[in-house]
Amino acid sequence: MGQPTGDEHDGPLVPFLLAGPPPDRTRWEGWQQWRAGRGSFSPAPRLSMAEYQGLSPRRRALHDLHRTATHVNLRLQETPMSRKVSDLMRGRLQNNAVKLSPGTRDGLMISGGGFQGKTETACWAAAEFEDLWRGIHRQFAPGQTPGTRDVFVPVAYCRLPVRATPKALCKTILDVYGDPHPATLHDLVRSVRDAVRDHCTTALLIDDITRLRLHRGDDQDTLDLIRELMDLNVTLVLIGVDIPRSGLLRGAHADPRTGQRAFPAAGHRDAAATQTGRRFDLVNLDPFGYSTPAGITAFLEHLAGIEDQLRLLRAAAGMLTAGDMPEYLFRRTHGIVGLLRRLIEDGCAKAIATGEERLTPGLLAGTAIRLGNLDGLDPDAGEVPDIPEDVIPPEPKKKRRPRNTVFDDHGDRSAG
Ligand SMILES: Nc1ncnc2c1ncn2[C@@H]1O[C@H](COP(=O)(O)OP(=O)(O)OP(=O)(O)O)[C@@H](O)[C@H]1O
Ligand SMILES: [Mg+2]
């Protein structure tokens, strides 16, 4: 090739690209693959402009690809809001898992607006629990996996299909295990019970639970079914948009002592039969706030964490955290992590494509937040958040408060 960098000889060129599609977490194999590989993405190296320009054209193109991959694979950062949810969930899963008596386990409902990180927060907390749980099982039964006849699936994660029926919910759960679907609802329910027991599942996560349309007869049955699932020695984690307004808590009363929601036992059929109802904690995953110092600090820390992962060649320190930028980003996204991430992703793509190589309010002003892949969402269930429009970027030159300009880019490094 005649290139001094020895393109063909220094290791795999695209180690950051997945072979094949991303794992499907709603099948146990995919969940295991995701759990094992989560957080293992290696970001592009940080190069100075001079180092970048010293690369061969081919290397430069690959580096750009790696930078792009880095920007669309930003890591999950803990926020005060996500910590609250994951601490509660891990604690609940662990407590329930070590409970020896059979019977109903307290469940957990995770509510919040669309795109606020409910799914990711819950999946990561469940994966951490599973890491721990598998470790314990290895210690107590080395060389032997519980449920040897069947695969050990301590965590089952599934998503409710749009307009779910009881049958559809059962099939969705059976699909996690790859089990066949019997024809009748009765047999389906029995298969689900068997699967959960045989695979030693201790946590059953049902995402997008608010896709139930509770005014329809089907959904009342689905709800009864979900409540019955709580009797399977399994911790039920229900995740959805604005659960309190969804009708899902209908018939439940708030227990002032524990703050939990308690359902009468066994749904509407024998509601009066016993006092031991099914109990859920309801926890909300909130967006960032900008009205208190603590809220602003948390947002700034999140932005600093994002900034640290960006690989733009003319980025100055404080690109996202200094001056008017934080407030502008907040107004663009209303503090919703998912929207912020999308804006940053698209902004970075534009910054690379145009050669601007840094994010500014001006560049972001021309970047619309697009939620691609909308067919995966159910707008009727509130899964598509309102995206603020017509947010005017701050004047570039106006300085509202004195700030440290040591790190500012004065434009003396040229893009070539
Ligand atoms: N703590 C976080 N740090 C960084 N990115 C995050 C965080 N939480 C969520 N995200 C990102 O925000 C986006 C939305 O997250 P997620 O899909 O978990 O939200 P959701 O509340 O489940 O949305 P929906 O209502 O559409 O189901 C994802 O791209 C996710 O990676
Ligand atoms: Mg989700």
XYZ file of C-alpha atoms and ligand atoms in Angstrom:
448
model
C 0.000 0.000 0.000
C 2.965 2.302 0.546
C 1.382 3.807 3.660
C 3.745 4.312 6.584
C 1.131 3.264 9.136
C 1.064 -0.396 8.115
C -2.692 -0.501 7.760
C -3.056 -4.195 7.198
C -0.818 -5.413 9.976
C -1.857 -4.041 13.321
C -4.769 -6.050 14.565
C -8.401 -6.218 13.685
C -9.449 -2.954 12.101
C -13.022 -2.827 13.316
C -13.061 -4.570 16.689
C -15.878 -2.245 17.744
C -18.368 -3.606 15.248
C -20.715 -6.368 16.336
C -20.895 -9.423 14.176
C -24.599 -9.810 13.528
C -27.583 -8.000 14.962
C -27.677 -6.769 18.560
C -28.820 -9.445 21.005
C -32.538 -9.828 21.583
C -32.941 -9.506 25.324
C -36.428 -10.995 25.214
C -34.968 -14.483 24.545
C -32.868 -16.073 27.232
C -29.911 -16.616 24.896
C -29.981 -12.987 23.806
C -30.303 -11.818 27.392
C -27.230 -13.849 28.368
C -25.283 -12.479 25.430
C -26.264 -8.924 26.351
C -25.590 -9.454 30.045
C -22.122 -10.837 29.392
C -21.175 -8.135 26.910
C -22.814 -5.110 28.463
C -20.480 -2.239 29.068
C -17.663 -3.851 27.101
C -17.693 -1.475 24.143
C -14.283 0.086 23.681
C -14.484 3.707 22.561
C -12.310 5.202 19.870
C -8.895 6.424 21.041
C -8.529 10.137 21.678
C -6.515 11.680 18.877
C -5.302 15.219 18.513
C -5.972 16.969 15.251
C -2.326 16.477 14.269
C -2.436 12.755 15.008
C -5.663 12.433 13.059
C -4.183 14.217 10.080
C -1.166 11.940 10.212
C -3.335 8.880 9.555
C -3.636 7.315 6.150
C -6.959 8.074 4.423
C -8.083 4.531 5.102
C -7.163 4.700 8.779
C -8.841 8.062 9.050
C -12.053 6.668 7.608
C -11.933 3.795 10.076
C -11.256 6.150 12.929
C -14.282 8.201 11.868
C -16.358 5.049 11.883
C -15.084 4.156 15.328
C -15.838 7.689 16.549
C -19.355 7.402 15.180
C -19.792 4.052 16.912
C -18.546 5.680 20.111
C -21.089 8.476 19.855
C -24.027 6.146 19.294
C -22.922 3.761 22.050
C -22.581 6.214 24.910
C -22.519 4.326 28.144
C -25.335 4.299 30.636
C -24.509 6.757 33.386
C -25.881 6.521 36.840
C -28.066 9.487 37.736
C -29.639 10.231 41.128
C -32.977 9.239 39.577
C -31.753 5.956 38.113
C -29.917 5.133 41.347
C -33.139 5.406 43.300
C -34.873 2.969 40.969
C -32.053 0.466 40.623
C -31.278 0.380 44.341
C -34.898 -0.374 45.117
C -35.087 -3.000 42.411
C -31.862 -4.789 43.310
C -32.859 -4.785 46.968
C -36.266 -6.190 46.181
C -34.913 -8.905 43.873
C -32.329 -9.991 46.417
C -34.731 -10.034 49.348
C -37.309 -12.024 47.472
C -34.773 -14.427 46.018
C -33.541 -15.515 49.427
C -37.018 -15.838 50.877
C -37.570 -19.518 51.488
C -41.297 -19.714 52.055
C -43.414 -20.241 48.966
C -46.084 -17.725 48.078
C -46.604 -14.227 46.893
C -43.595 -11.978 46.485
C -43.851 -8.219 46.668
C -43.546 -6.799 43.192
C -42.236 -3.570 41.771
C -43.704 -1.150 39.282
C -41.397 1.257 37.505
C -43.206 4.224 36.047
C -42.035 7.307 34.202
C -42.421 9.268 30.981
C -41.324 7.980 27.581
C -37.593 7.821 26.811
C -36.555 8.471 30.379
C -34.478 5.326 30.694
C -36.926 2.932 32.355
C -36.001 -0.056 30.213
C -32.245 0.392 30.425
C -32.243 1.155 34.144
C -34.352 -1.916 34.908
C -32.369 -4.248 32.633
C -29.043 -3.163 34.109
C -30.302 -3.599 37.667
C -31.640 -7.060 36.772
C -28.363 -8.011 35.110
C -26.426 -6.963 38.205
C -28.729 -9.060 40.338
C -28.231 -12.001 38.008
C -24.425 -11.672 38.141
C -24.655 -11.917 41.908
C -27.245 -14.685 41.908
C -25.328 -16.881 39.488
C -22.203 -16.387 41.573
C -24.031 -17.594 44.667
C -25.374 -20.624 42.836
C -21.911 -21.533 41.635
C -20.665 -21.411 45.217
C -23.380 -23.577 46.645
C -23.605 -26.067 43.831
C -20.259 -26.024 42.027
C -20.245 -27.912 38.788
C -23.980 -28.139 38.813
C -26.508 -25.652 37.609
C -29.860 -25.579 39.313
C -32.596 -26.931 37.128
C -30.161 -29.137 35.241
C -32.884 -30.550 33.099
C -33.801 -27.069 31.983
C -31.743 -24.013 31.314
C -31.227 -21.815 34.372
C -32.991 -18.508 33.605
C -32.986 -16.477 36.825
C -34.109 -13.325 35.020
C -36.745 -13.333 32.281
C -37.302 -10.072 30.432
C -40.137 -9.545 27.981
C -42.068 -6.673 26.419
C -45.806 -6.600 26.200
C -47.003 -6.547 22.595
C -49.163 -3.632 21.453
C -52.815 -4.295 22.398
C -51.937 -7.244 24.539
C -54.338 -10.060 25.302
C -53.851 -12.672 28.006
C -52.856 -15.210 25.362
C -50.350 -12.802 23.829
C -48.811 -12.138 27.214
C -48.421 -15.860 27.893
C -46.837 -16.403 24.491
C -44.454 -13.501 25.064
C -43.306 -15.061 28.323
C -42.976 -18.540 26.788
C -40.881 -17.071 23.970
C -38.249 -16.042 26.494
C -37.642 -19.747 27.115
C -38.270 -20.837 23.544
C -41.145 -23.003 24.756
C -44.040 -24.001 22.465
C -47.435 -22.264 22.644
C -50.382 -24.467 23.584
C -53.676 -23.501 21.989
C -55.950 -22.603 24.865
C -55.535 -19.888 27.460
C -55.793 -22.436 30.218
C -52.913 -24.478 28.832
C -50.919 -21.368 28.069
C -51.160 -20.221 31.671
C -50.124 -23.637 32.870
C -47.138 -23.652 30.524
C -46.066 -20.274 31.852
C -46.265 -21.529 35.428
C -44.244 -24.611 34.498
C -41.648 -22.615 32.595
C -41.096 -20.122 35.407
C -40.696 -22.957 37.887
C -38.579 -25.289 35.751
C -36.149 -22.572 34.725
C -35.821 -21.328 38.314
C -36.817 -17.818 37.322
C -36.736 -15.460 40.284
C -37.347 -12.192 38.448
C -39.883 -11.685 35.697
C -39.665 -8.283 34.026
C -42.605 -7.236 31.880
C -41.834 -4.048 29.994
C -44.296 -1.676 28.315
C -47.033 -2.915 30.587
C -49.075 0.206 29.855
C -49.835 -1.202 26.418
C -52.760 -2.882 28.084
C -56.011 -1.237 27.174
C -57.809 -1.663 30.414
C -61.280 -0.771 29.293
C -61.387 -3.862 27.157
C -62.397 -7.211 28.614
C -59.220 -8.883 27.430
C -57.112 -6.571 29.460
C -58.935 -7.146 32.680
C -58.125 -10.820 32.152
C -54.510 -9.923 31.417
C -54.385 -7.972 34.620
C -55.782 -10.890 36.557
C -53.184 -13.072 34.937
C -50.366 -10.739 35.925
C -51.571 -10.713 39.482
C -51.681 -14.488 39.455
C -48.108 -14.566 38.164
C -47.097 -13.011 41.457
C -47.967 -16.276 43.159
C -45.240 -18.139 41.293
C -42.447 -17.356 43.759
C -41.287 -14.804 41.257
C -40.590 -11.113 41.683
C -42.699 -9.335 39.127
C -41.256 -6.087 37.794
C -43.727 -4.141 35.690
C -42.388 -1.246 33.650
C -44.526 1.323 31.872
C -45.334 4.918 31.045
C -47.287 6.735 33.739
C -48.617 3.633 35.459
C -50.837 5.534 37.951
C -52.905 6.929 35.088
C -53.030 3.688 33.110
C -55.713 1.909 35.089
C -53.251 -0.758 36.108
C -53.641 0.136 39.754
C -57.394 -0.062 39.610
C -58.708 -1.913 42.635
C -55.477 -1.432 44.568
C -55.315 0.559 47.749
C -52.327 2.499 48.979
C -51.000 1.211 52.273
C -50.062 4.307 54.277
C -47.641 2.339 56.472
C -45.461 0.961 53.706
C -46.308 3.251 50.821
C -47.036 0.107 48.802
C -50.037 -0.616 46.600
C -51.953 -3.671 47.674
C -54.304 -5.615 45.438
C -56.970 -7.861 46.831
C -55.948 -11.472 46.389
C -56.702 -13.316 43.129
C -58.158 -10.381 41.202
C -61.874 -9.807 40.964
C -62.956 -13.405 41.177
C -62.532 -14.051 44.877
C -61.542 -10.651 46.084
C -63.011 -11.192 49.501
C -61.389 -14.576 49.996
C -58.320 -13.517 51.909
C -56.582 -10.477 53.257
C -53.132 -11.358 51.956
C -53.126 -9.364 48.761
C -50.466 -8.813 46.201
C -48.244 -5.877 47.014
C -46.329 -3.630 44.680
C -43.951 -0.782 45.274
C -44.446 1.970 42.761
C -41.329 3.904 41.884
C -41.034 6.754 39.436
C -38.064 7.390 37.182
C -37.961 11.162 36.812
C -36.227 13.351 34.260
C -33.525 15.805 35.287
C -34.750 18.970 36.941
C -33.290 22.439 36.544
C -34.993 24.257 39.363
C -32.811 23.310 42.310
C -29.023 23.484 42.776
C -28.932 19.704 43.319
C -30.863 19.147 40.094
C -28.534 21.402 38.108
C -25.475 19.722 39.604
C -26.785 16.280 38.624
C -27.469 17.483 35.075
C -24.011 19.043 34.795
C -22.402 15.836 36.013
C -24.335 13.870 33.421
C -23.219 16.299 30.704
C -19.610 16.061 31.886
C -19.888 12.273 31.649
C -21.150 12.538 28.077
C -18.531 15.093 27.121
C -15.791 12.787 28.333
C -16.948 10.143 25.858
C -17.115 12.354 22.789
C -14.345 12.169 20.223
C -14.625 15.454 18.373
C -11.332 16.884 17.246
C -11.946 20.507 18.112
C -13.871 19.982 21.324
C -12.764 22.268 24.132
C -13.111 21.256 27.776
C -16.451 22.432 29.073
C -18.034 22.132 25.620
C -21.262 20.818 27.162
C -20.956 22.078 30.719
C -19.852 25.695 30.431
C -21.629 28.938 29.582
C -25.111 28.767 28.140
C -24.813 25.220 26.843
C -26.293 23.298 29.831
C -29.352 25.478 29.994
C -29.811 25.257 26.235
C -29.523 21.464 26.321
C -32.031 21.363 29.127
C -34.513 23.467 27.207
C -34.094 21.271 24.137
C -34.704 18.040 26.019
C -36.672 18.898 29.171
C -34.032 16.894 30.996
C -35.085 13.580 29.386
C -31.991 11.348 29.079
C -33.166 9.622 25.928
C -33.806 12.881 24.058
C -30.491 14.317 25.217
C -28.711 11.254 23.954
C -30.409 11.483 20.561
C -29.572 15.173 20.234
C -25.914 14.578 21.116
C -25.676 11.616 18.716
C -27.096 13.565 15.805
C -25.131 16.669 16.706
C -21.888 14.690 16.705
C -22.681 13.139 13.331
C -23.215 16.610 11.972
C -20.070 17.969 13.625
C -18.033 15.238 11.918
C -19.759 15.537 8.550
C -19.367 19.313 8.360
C -15.840 19.347 9.762
C -16.916 21.629 12.595
C -15.735 18.932 15.006
C -17.364 20.381 18.116
C -20.830 20.940 19.484
C -22.159 24.475 19.808
C -25.679 25.763 20.444
C -25.607 27.038 16.862
C -24.846 23.594 15.444
C -27.411 21.912 17.680
C -30.049 24.494 16.765
C -30.003 23.020 13.260
C -30.246 19.462 14.578
C -33.764 18.140 14.988
C -34.342 15.434 17.590
C -35.653 12.522 15.604
C -36.852 9.395 17.289
C -36.119 6.859 14.600
C -37.525 3.386 14.814
C -40.880 4.668 15.997
C -42.646 1.497 14.972
C -41.195 -0.057 18.120
C -43.107 2.446 20.240
C -46.763 2.799 21.060
C -47.719 6.500 20.929
C -51.134 5.669 22.382
C -49.438 4.421 25.530
C -47.487 7.674 25.909
C -44.203 6.095 24.846
C -43.327 8.987 22.550
C -42.407 12.016 24.668
C -43.147 15.596 23.684
C -40.095 17.009 22.011
C -39.591 20.728 22.716
C -39.600 22.732 19.498
C -38.506 26.249 18.525
C -35.977 26.530 21.314
C -33.934 29.612 20.495
C -30.203 29.072 20.983
C -28.336 31.613 23.112
C -26.503 34.455 21.354
C -22.994 33.196 20.621
C -21.093 36.273 21.853
C -23.227 37.356 24.795
C -21.519 36.438 28.072
C -23.994 36.368 30.916
C -21.541 35.477 33.602
C -17.786 35.552 33.731
C -16.297 32.215 32.998
C -12.965 30.548 32.749
C -11.766 30.853 29.165
C -8.476 29.012 29.556
C -9.833 25.967 27.804
C -11.691 27.774 25.086
C -10.792 26.869 21.576
C -9.517 30.032 19.925
C -9.518 28.388 16.550
C -5.748 28.310 16.156
C -5.779 24.570 15.457
C -6.955 24.309 11.914
C -8.905 21.439 10.517
C -6.517 21.422 7.616
N -28.777 6.749 32.758
C -28.630 6.872 31.438
N -27.477 7.361 30.923
C -27.333 7.475 29.591
N -28.254 7.147 28.695
C -29.403 6.668 29.129
C -29.666 6.500 30.526
N -30.902 5.988 30.675
C -31.392 5.840 29.427
N -30.516 6.243 28.508
C -30.735 6.212 27.060
O -31.953 6.859 26.787
C -32.672 6.173 25.758
C -34.046 5.805 26.268
O -33.900 4.860 27.304
P -34.957 3.676 27.524
O -35.263 3.000 26.251
O -34.462 2.872 28.658
O -36.180 4.581 27.980
P -37.670 4.137 28.316
O -38.064 5.007 29.451
O -37.731 2.673 28.488
O -38.424 4.586 27.011
P -39.823 4.030 26.417
O -40.884 4.757 27.151
O -39.732 4.416 24.982
O -39.861 2.556 26.623
C -31.837 4.971 25.387
O -31.096 5.281 24.228
C -30.926 4.786 26.569
O -29.725 4.193 26.205
Mg -38.740 1.187 27.423
